[in-house]
Amino acid sequence: MQYNYRKIALFGCLLAAVVVTLGAYTRLSNSGLGCPDWPGCYGFMSVPTLAEDVLVAQSQFPESEIEHEKAWIEMIHRYFAAILGLLVLFLCVIAIKYKRESPLPTKLVCLLTLLILFQGALGMWTVTMNLQPFIVMGHLLGGFSILSLLSLLYFRVATSLSPLADKVSHRFKMVLFVLGILVIQIALGGWVAANYAAPHCTGLPACNNMELFSINSLFHLPIGQENYEYGVLPFETRLSIHFVHRFWALVTSIAIFVMAIKLYALATSTTFKYAILWVVALLIIQLSVGAAIVYLQFPLLLTLFHNFMAAMLLTSMVRLCFLIKYRCGEVV
């Protein structure tokens, strides 16, 4: 049971990474409203392509123009998300059913199930509230959270060790603190994307037109609009949002590098050393990709890769936390 459960959990991690990437592609290709309703598309469970179906869709949604490419991007994301939801539900049922026979992390997988349900609601509100930035950012963070918890579930079922006591708690707290800094950076990146603020801050390392940057403009919140597609905030607010994301990227990088240096000096396990170096390598790649995106004027595929690398960096930090907490094979 434990072995099969582990394989299913690993598949769930891979599927979650696909769903997160598809969500980013939906957002970056401006396909978030490719289907104006939820969970179907123009009243159908697939994108209407037949002439009679298109006529029905146009009569039911006269204010929306059917763009088949965007609609398919949105629906493919929904299909994969639905499969992921069913998979997590299956993992939850199995964990509860065999609770006495096998030491599966029941609480964790139940939390995952609740998060999946809330994520589905956020997906619905993303469409019904016409890409309200707070909802869009929450939906992005929900996807990253599901990937992180599924990764943690896999790490848990891949080892039979119990958490250590206070001996390494200070190191665990340090990594957890840096993980929190990284989560803030991911949230800021989501806020940039939700407000279509990426192209408003060109130039490296600071934005061009930095004289427009204003802390006060950050409190100009996107609320009270009927439709938020392509953004509703003024130029200076979007520039300020993007610059704060860049500034916090610097804070995040310094925090990760300092953490890595301290942990590597104390590490006695090759596994743990490689885990630290993996985090650092992913961070360097992510910084390079971020700079390249600005230099090349925000190409879609590179920006998509930037989102994917953020997910991988987050997962690697979760693994680092796990290794310290559970000390797999004397990692520190």
Short mmCIF file of C-alpha atoms in Angstrom, two decimals:
data_model
loop_
_atom_site.label_atom_id
_atom_site.label_comp_id
_atom_site.label_asym_id
_atom_site.label_seq_id
_atom_site.Cartn_x
_atom_site.Cartn_y
_atom_site.Cartn_z
CA MET A 1 0.00 0.00 0.00
CA GLN A 2 2.74 2.47 1.01
CA TYR A 3 4.66 1.90 -2.23
CA ASN A 4 1.62 2.35 -4.49
CA TYR A 5 0.48 5.39 -2.52
CA ARG A 6 3.92 6.92 -2.98
CA LYS A 7 3.77 6.42 -6.75
CA ILE A 8 0.32 8.03 -6.91
CA ALA A 9 1.53 10.96 -4.78
CA LEU A 10 4.52 11.43 -7.10
CA PHE A 11 2.19 11.45 -10.11
CA GLY A 12 0.09 14.03 -8.28
CA CYS A 13 3.15 16.26 -7.87
CA LEU A 14 3.92 16.07 -11.58
CA LEU A 15 0.28 16.71 -12.47
CA ALA A 16 0.16 19.70 -10.10
CA ALA A 17 3.25 21.15 -11.80
CA VAL A 18 1.48 20.77 -15.17
CA VAL A 19 -1.66 22.46 -13.81
CA VAL A 20 0.34 25.36 -12.37
CA THR A 21 2.14 25.80 -15.70
CA LEU A 22 -1.12 25.63 -17.66
CA GLY A 23 -2.63 28.20 -15.29
CA ALA A 24 0.30 30.51 -15.91
CA TYR A 25 -0.04 30.03 -19.67
CA THR A 26 -3.77 30.79 -19.46
CA ARG A 27 -3.01 33.99 -17.58
CA LEU A 28 -0.07 35.10 -19.74
CA SER A 29 -1.88 34.41 -23.03
CA ASN A 30 -4.83 36.53 -21.82
CA SER A 31 -7.12 33.50 -21.98
CA GLY A 32 -8.58 33.82 -18.49
CA LEU A 33 -11.92 34.86 -19.93
CA GLY A 34 -11.68 32.57 -22.95
CA CYS A 35 -14.83 30.98 -21.55
CA PRO A 36 -17.15 33.53 -19.90
CA ASP A 37 -18.88 30.92 -17.72
CA TRP A 38 -17.84 28.13 -15.34
CA PRO A 39 -17.30 25.17 -15.24
CA GLY A 40 -18.33 24.80 -18.87
CA CYS A 41 -17.60 26.96 -21.87
CA TYR A 42 -20.47 28.98 -23.36
CA GLY A 43 -22.89 26.53 -21.79
CA PHE A 44 -21.08 23.43 -23.12
CA MET A 45 -18.62 21.07 -21.41
CA SER A 46 -16.25 21.65 -24.32
CA VAL A 47 -15.50 24.56 -26.59
CA PRO A 48 -18.37 24.92 -29.09
CA THR A 49 -17.07 24.31 -32.60
CA LEU A 50 -20.10 23.10 -34.58
CA ALA A 51 -21.99 25.89 -36.35
CA GLU A 52 -25.24 25.25 -34.48
CA ASP A 53 -23.40 25.18 -31.13
CA VAL A 54 -21.66 28.45 -31.93
CA LEU A 55 -25.03 30.06 -32.70
CA VAL A 56 -26.40 28.87 -29.35
CA ALA A 57 -23.33 30.19 -27.56
CA GLN A 58 -23.58 33.58 -29.26
CA SER A 59 -27.26 33.86 -28.35
CA GLN A 60 -26.57 33.02 -24.69
CA PHE A 61 -23.45 35.23 -24.40
CA PRO A 62 -23.99 38.06 -26.92
CA GLU A 63 -21.46 40.31 -25.13
CA SER A 64 -18.61 37.80 -25.61
CA GLU A 65 -16.79 37.05 -28.85
CA ILE A 66 -15.85 33.38 -29.19
CA GLU A 67 -12.07 33.03 -29.60
CA HIS A 68 -11.54 29.32 -29.99
CA GLU A 69 -7.82 29.32 -29.26
CA LYS A 70 -8.25 31.16 -25.94
CA ALA A 71 -11.28 29.06 -25.06
CA TRP A 72 -9.35 25.82 -25.60
CA ILE A 73 -6.44 27.09 -23.50
CA GLU A 74 -8.84 27.84 -20.66
CA MET A 75 -10.71 24.53 -20.94
CA ILE A 76 -7.56 22.40 -21.14
CA HIS A 77 -6.41 24.05 -17.92
CA ARG A 78 -9.78 23.22 -16.32
CA TYR A 79 -9.67 19.61 -17.51
CA PHE A 80 -6.24 19.03 -15.98
CA ALA A 81 -7.27 20.82 -12.79
CA ALA A 82 -10.36 18.59 -12.51
CA ILE A 83 -8.21 15.47 -12.92
CA LEU A 84 -5.88 16.75 -10.21
CA GLY A 85 -8.84 17.38 -7.92
CA LEU A 86 -10.12 13.82 -8.41
CA LEU A 87 -6.64 12.45 -7.77
CA VAL A 88 -6.31 14.34 -4.49
CA LEU A 89 -9.78 13.16 -3.46
CA PHE A 90 -8.70 9.59 -4.22
CA LEU A 91 -5.57 10.02 -2.09
CA CYS A 92 -7.73 11.34 0.74
CA VAL A 93 -10.19 8.44 0.57
CA ILE A 94 -7.38 5.87 0.56
CA ALA A 95 -5.61 7.53 3.48
CA ILE A 96 -8.79 7.52 5.57
CA LYS A 97 -9.80 4.00 4.54
CA TYR A 98 -6.43 2.45 5.46
CA LYS A 99 -5.69 4.73 8.39
CA ARG A 100 -5.28 1.84 10.84
CA GLU A 101 -3.40 -0.45 8.47
CA SER A 102 -0.84 2.00 7.09
CA PRO A 103 0.66 5.16 8.66
CA LEU A 104 -0.38 7.56 5.93
CA PRO A 105 -0.43 11.34 6.60
CA THR A 106 -4.21 11.61 6.83
CA LYS A 107 -4.33 15.17 8.18
CA LEU A 108 -2.11 16.46 5.40
CA VAL A 109 -4.12 14.86 2.61
CA CYS A 110 -7.40 16.06 4.17
CA LEU A 111 -5.95 19.59 4.21
CA LEU A 112 -5.04 19.12 0.55
CA THR A 113 -8.61 18.11 -0.26
CA LEU A 114 -10.03 21.20 1.42
CA LEU A 115 -7.50 23.36 -0.44
CA ILE A 116 -8.48 21.75 -3.74
CA LEU A 117 -12.14 22.58 -3.09
CA PHE A 118 -11.28 26.19 -2.23
CA GLN A 119 -9.06 26.39 -5.31
CA GLY A 120 -12.00 25.31 -7.44
CA ALA A 121 -14.08 28.10 -5.94
CA LEU A 122 -11.28 30.59 -6.71
CA GLY A 123 -11.23 29.32 -10.29
CA MET A 124 -14.95 29.98 -10.56
CA TRP A 125 -14.66 33.45 -9.01
CA THR A 126 -11.77 34.28 -11.35
CA VAL A 127 -14.21 33.98 -14.25
CA THR A 128 -17.42 35.23 -12.64
CA MET A 129 -15.63 38.29 -11.17
CA ASN A 130 -13.91 39.04 -14.50
CA LEU A 131 -10.28 38.53 -13.40
CA GLN A 132 -10.45 40.55 -10.18
CA PRO A 133 -6.72 40.82 -9.29
CA PHE A 134 -7.10 39.72 -5.65
CA ILE A 135 -8.90 36.58 -6.82
CA VAL A 136 -6.37 35.95 -9.60
CA MET A 137 -3.45 36.26 -7.18
CA GLY A 138 -5.22 34.00 -4.68
CA HIS A 139 -5.82 31.43 -7.40
CA LEU A 140 -2.12 31.49 -8.30
CA LEU A 141 -1.07 31.10 -4.66
CA GLY A 142 -3.57 28.27 -4.27
CA GLY A 143 -1.96 26.40 -7.15
CA PHE A 144 1.51 26.85 -5.68
CA SER A 145 0.24 25.75 -2.27
CA ILE A 146 -1.29 22.57 -3.69
CA LEU A 147 1.98 21.74 -5.46
CA SER A 148 3.92 22.34 -2.24
CA LEU A 149 1.61 20.19 -0.10
CA LEU A 150 1.57 17.39 -2.66
CA SER A 151 5.37 17.48 -2.70
CA LEU A 152 5.39 17.33 1.09
CA LEU A 153 2.94 14.42 0.95
CA TYR A 154 5.30 12.55 -1.38
CA PHE A 155 8.28 13.25 0.86
CA ARG A 156 6.29 12.04 3.87
CA VAL A 157 5.20 8.74 2.34
CA ALA A 158 8.67 8.16 0.85
CA THR A 159 10.17 7.86 4.34
CA SER A 160 9.06 6.21 7.56
CA LEU A 161 10.97 8.60 9.81
CA SER A 162 9.32 10.75 12.47
CA PRO A 163 10.04 14.46 12.95
CA LEU A 164 13.05 15.27 15.10
CA ALA A 165 12.75 17.10 18.38
CA ASP A 166 14.46 20.31 19.37
CA LYS A 167 17.99 19.39 18.27
CA VAL A 168 17.79 21.12 14.87
CA SER A 169 14.75 23.31 15.44
CA HIS A 170 16.74 26.55 15.03
CA ARG A 171 17.86 25.47 11.55
CA PHE A 172 14.34 24.45 10.66
CA LYS A 173 13.01 27.82 11.80
CA MET A 174 15.64 29.60 9.68
CA VAL A 175 14.67 27.68 6.53
CA LEU A 176 10.98 28.17 7.31
CA PHE A 177 11.58 31.93 7.66
CA VAL A 178 13.35 32.07 4.28
CA LEU A 179 10.53 30.00 2.79
CA GLY A 180 8.11 32.68 4.01
CA ILE A 181 10.20 35.36 2.28
CA LEU A 182 10.05 33.33 -0.94
CA VAL A 183 6.27 32.96 -0.66
CA ILE A 184 5.95 36.75 -0.38
CA GLN A 185 8.02 37.09 -3.55
CA ILE A 186 5.80 34.62 -5.40
CA ALA A 187 2.72 36.53 -4.21
CA LEU A 188 4.24 39.78 -5.49
CA GLY A 189 4.89 38.11 -8.83
CA GLY A 190 1.26 37.03 -8.89
CA TRP A 191 0.20 40.60 -8.11
CA VAL A 192 2.32 41.84 -11.04
CA ALA A 193 0.68 39.32 -13.37
CA ALA A 194 -2.85 39.91 -12.06
CA ASN A 195 -2.52 43.65 -12.75
CA TYR A 196 -0.72 43.23 -16.11
CA ALA A 197 2.15 45.24 -14.65
CA ALA A 198 5.10 43.41 -16.22
CA PRO A 199 5.63 45.64 -19.32
CA HIS A 200 5.37 48.83 -17.25
CA CYS A 201 8.82 48.42 -15.73
CA THR A 202 11.50 48.18 -18.41
CA GLY A 203 15.20 48.72 -18.01
CA LEU A 204 17.74 46.94 -15.80
CA PRO A 205 18.36 46.83 -12.91
CA ALA A 206 15.86 49.60 -12.08
CA CYS A 207 12.82 50.57 -14.12
CA ASN A 208 12.95 53.31 -16.67
CA ASN A 209 10.84 56.30 -15.56
CA MET A 210 11.74 55.62 -11.92
CA GLU A 211 10.62 59.18 -11.16
CA LEU A 212 7.07 57.80 -11.43
CA PHE A 213 7.64 55.31 -8.62
CA SER A 214 5.55 56.09 -5.56
CA ILE A 215 4.87 54.16 -2.38
CA ASN A 216 1.50 55.88 -2.12
CA SER A 217 0.46 54.65 -5.56
CA LEU A 218 0.74 51.08 -4.29
CA PHE A 219 -2.40 51.71 -2.26
CA HIS A 220 -4.35 52.46 -5.44
CA LEU A 221 -6.22 49.16 -5.34
CA PRO A 222 -8.04 47.55 -8.29
CA ILE A 223 -11.59 47.45 -6.97
CA GLY A 224 -15.03 48.57 -8.09
CA GLN A 225 -14.68 47.70 -11.79
CA GLU A 226 -16.90 45.47 -13.91
CA ASN A 227 -14.05 43.95 -15.89
CA TYR A 228 -10.35 43.74 -14.95
CA GLU A 229 -8.98 42.16 -18.12
CA TYR A 230 -5.73 43.85 -19.24
CA GLY A 231 -5.62 45.79 -15.95
CA VAL A 232 -7.31 48.89 -14.60
CA LEU A 233 -4.57 50.58 -12.55
CA PRO A 234 -2.69 53.69 -13.78
CA PHE A 235 0.79 53.41 -15.27
CA GLU A 236 2.68 54.66 -12.22
CA THR A 237 0.92 52.16 -9.95
CA ARG A 238 1.80 49.24 -12.18
CA LEU A 239 5.40 50.44 -12.45
CA SER A 240 5.57 50.65 -8.65
CA ILE A 241 4.09 47.16 -8.26
CA HIS A 242 6.67 45.70 -10.63
CA PHE A 243 9.57 47.50 -8.96
CA VAL A 244 8.54 46.23 -5.52
CA HIS A 245 8.60 42.71 -7.00
CA ARG A 246 12.15 43.32 -8.21
CA PHE A 247 13.24 44.79 -4.89
CA TRP A 248 11.84 41.84 -2.95
CA ALA A 249 13.61 39.50 -5.39
CA LEU A 250 16.85 41.04 -4.12
CA VAL A 251 15.76 40.50 -0.50
CA THR A 252 14.77 36.91 -1.29
CA SER A 253 18.08 36.21 -3.05
CA ILE A 254 20.15 37.54 -0.17
CA ALA A 255 18.10 35.53 2.34
CA ILE A 256 18.51 32.29 0.35
CA PHE A 257 22.23 32.79 -0.20
CA VAL A 258 22.86 33.52 3.50
CA MET A 259 20.76 30.51 4.52
CA ALA A 260 22.60 28.28 2.04
CA ILE A 261 26.04 29.37 3.28
CA LYS A 262 25.12 28.74 6.92
CA LEU A 263 23.52 25.36 6.26
CA TYR A 264 26.25 24.14 3.93
CA ALA A 265 28.91 24.88 6.54
CA LEU A 266 27.06 22.64 9.00
CA ALA A 267 26.06 19.89 6.57
CA THR A 268 27.56 16.41 6.96
CA SER A 269 25.39 14.57 4.45
CA THR A 270 25.90 14.55 0.70
CA THR A 271 22.12 14.40 0.22
CA PHE A 272 21.64 17.54 2.25
CA LYS A 273 24.50 19.38 0.55
CA TYR A 274 23.03 18.59 -2.86
CA ALA A 275 19.62 19.82 -1.67
CA ILE A 276 21.18 23.15 -0.66
CA LEU A 277 23.10 23.48 -3.92
CA TRP A 278 19.92 22.65 -5.86
CA VAL A 279 18.10 25.56 -4.21
CA VAL A 280 20.97 27.92 -5.04
CA ALA A 281 21.16 26.69 -8.65
CA LEU A 282 17.42 27.20 -9.15
CA LEU A 283 17.67 30.69 -7.67
CA ILE A 284 20.50 31.66 -10.04
CA ILE A 285 18.54 30.34 -13.01
CA GLN A 286 15.43 32.21 -11.87
CA LEU A 287 17.32 35.50 -11.51
CA SER A 288 18.89 35.04 -14.95
CA VAL A 289 15.52 34.28 -16.53
CA GLY A 290 13.95 37.31 -14.85
CA ALA A 291 16.65 39.60 -16.25
CA ALA A 292 16.35 38.01 -19.71
CA ILE A 293 12.59 38.56 -19.71
CA VAL A 294 13.02 42.29 -19.24
CA TYR A 295 15.92 42.50 -21.72
CA LEU A 296 13.95 40.61 -24.40
CA GLN A 297 10.76 42.61 -23.74
CA PHE A 298 8.66 39.95 -21.98
CA PRO A 299 8.41 37.01 -24.41
CA LEU A 300 5.55 34.69 -23.42
CA LEU A 301 7.43 31.38 -23.29
CA LEU A 302 10.29 32.79 -21.24
CA THR A 303 7.82 34.40 -18.85
CA LEU A 304 6.05 31.05 -18.60
CA PHE A 305 9.36 29.41 -17.74
CA HIS A 306 9.85 32.07 -15.06
CA ASN A 307 6.58 30.93 -13.45
CA PHE A 308 7.63 27.28 -13.70
CA MET A 309 11.01 27.99 -12.10
CA ALA A 310 9.27 29.80 -9.23
CA ALA A 311 7.28 26.61 -8.60
CA MET A 312 10.44 24.48 -8.70
CA LEU A 313 12.27 26.84 -6.34
CA LEU A 314 9.37 26.70 -3.90
CA THR A 315 9.28 22.89 -4.06
CA SER A 316 13.03 22.68 -3.46
CA MET A 317 12.66 24.88 -0.37
CA VAL A 318 9.86 22.63 0.90
CA ARG A 319 12.19 19.65 0.44
CA LEU A 320 14.92 21.43 2.37
CA CYS A 321 12.50 22.04 5.24
CA PHE A 322 11.49 18.40 5.15
CA LEU A 323 15.07 17.14 5.23
CA ILE A 324 15.85 19.21 8.30
CA LYS A 325 12.61 18.33 10.06
CA TYR A 326 12.88 14.60 9.42
CA ARG A 327 16.65 14.30 9.12
CA CYS A 328 16.61 11.58 6.49
CA GLY A 329 19.80 9.59 6.93
CA GLU A 330 21.67 12.15 9.05
CA VAL A 331 21.38 15.10 6.69
CA VAL A 332 22.81 17.66 9.12
#
